[in-house]
């Protein structure tokens, strides 16, 4: 059973998402919150698999709530998915840096929404190639920091190759096919890279990789 927490200051939005989730046999909405502070507290109480959280909310916004959840060692199994009205923007970028596993636009199709919940619960990032392209565009227009490449130096050649493919939005199966290895080996390369770069999940791995100097 996938346990989901809904965090949004608009009751109508929460009701709509809950109506979709409640009819699924493998998904359980454990609680709802109307602001980020309450959302963090309920996350600690219920330990959901997925937290769907809006960015712009009163008291504590979604970015700060995401940061608090990601920083709590007791919540390492919780995957935060950002809800937004605007697609990829500065808020979403900051949320990914704070530790979000990905994001969803609120006008998403119902079947895509349900699929995304299941993807997030598995620990996979909700980063389509179009999103990683925007991350790339964000970084290639910035000057490189003085310590560029420091984080990537600890990676083996195969781990570096796997990370590069992750930044292109590829799944473990697709990485395995591209690298001509088994999916399990691909997953191992990705997980070891995440550990070395101190990335919470694949979404943060993408951000950290580009912050460390990876360029297309």
mmCIF file of N, CA and C in Angstrom, residues 16-29 114:
data_model
loop_
_atom_site.group_PDB
_atom_site.id
_atom_site.type_symbol
_atom_site.label_atom_id
_atom_site.label_comp_id
_atom_site.label_asym_id
_atom_site.label_seq_id
_atom_site.Cartn_x
_atom_site.Cartn_y
_atom_site.Cartn_z
ATOM 1 N N UNK A 16 -9.892 17.186 -4.736
ATOM 2 C CA UNK A 16 -9.809 16.607 -6.075
ATOM 3 C C UNK A 16 -8.769 15.512 -6.162
ATOM 4 N N UNK A 17 -7.582 15.774 -5.602
ATOM 5 C CA UNK A 17 -6.545 14.747 -5.608
ATOM 6 C C UNK A 17 -6.952 13.546 -4.763
ATOM 7 N N UNK A 18 -7.576 13.809 -3.634
ATOM 8 C CA UNK A 18 -7.978 12.700 -2.759
ATOM 9 C C UNK A 18 -9.022 11.825 -3.436
ATOM 10 N N UNK A 19 -9.935 12.439 -4.161
ATOM 11 C CA UNK A 19 -10.966 11.667 -4.855
ATOM 12 C C UNK A 19 -10.339 10.705 -5.855
ATOM 13 N N UNK A 20 -9.286 11.150 -6.529
ATOM 14 C CA UNK A 20 -8.588 10.286 -7.482
ATOM 15 C C UNK A 20 -7.855 9.155 -6.773
ATOM 16 N N UNK A 21 -7.218 9.479 -5.656
ATOM 17 C CA UNK A 21 -6.393 8.503 -4.957
ATOM 18 C C UNK A 21 -7.216 7.482 -4.188
ATOM 19 N N UNK A 22 -8.351 7.912 -3.638
ATOM 20 C CA UNK A 22 -9.144 7.027 -2.782
ATOM 21 C C UNK A 22 -9.722 5.827 -3.524
ATOM 22 N N UNK A 23 -9.888 5.934 -4.833
ATOM 23 C CA UNK A 23 -10.481 4.809 -5.568
ATOM 24 C C UNK A 23 -9.433 3.786 -6.005
ATOM 25 N N UNK A 24 -8.161 4.079 -5.745
ATOM 26 C CA UNK A 24 -7.098 3.155 -6.113
ATOM 27 C C UNK A 24 -6.851 2.159 -4.984
ATOM 28 N N UNK A 25 -6.813 0.880 -5.321
ATOM 29 C CA UNK A 25 -6.712 -0.162 -4.299
ATOM 30 C C UNK A 25 -5.347 -0.192 -3.627
ATOM 31 N N UNK A 26 -4.319 0.387 -4.262
ATOM 32 C CA UNK A 26 -2.966 0.301 -3.707
ATOM 33 C C UNK A 26 -2.467 1.626 -3.145
ATOM 34 N N UNK A 27 -3.376 2.613 -2.997
ATOM 35 C CA UNK A 27 -2.979 3.929 -2.495
ATOM 36 C C UNK A 27 -3.887 4.325 -1.333
ATOM 37 N N UNK A 28 -3.289 4.843 -0.265
ATOM 38 C CA UNK A 28 -4.035 5.260 0.912
ATOM 39 C C UNK A 28 -3.618 6.677 1.290
ATOM 40 N N UNK A 29 -4.554 7.609 1.298
ATOM 41 C CA UNK A 29 -4.281 8.970 1.750
ATOM 42 C C UNK A 29 -4.350 8.977 3.275
ATOM 43 N N UNK A 114 -1.761 9.421 -11.307
ATOM 44 C CA UNK A 114 -1.688 8.166 -10.557
ATOM 45 C C UNK A 114 -0.390 7.423 -10.854
#
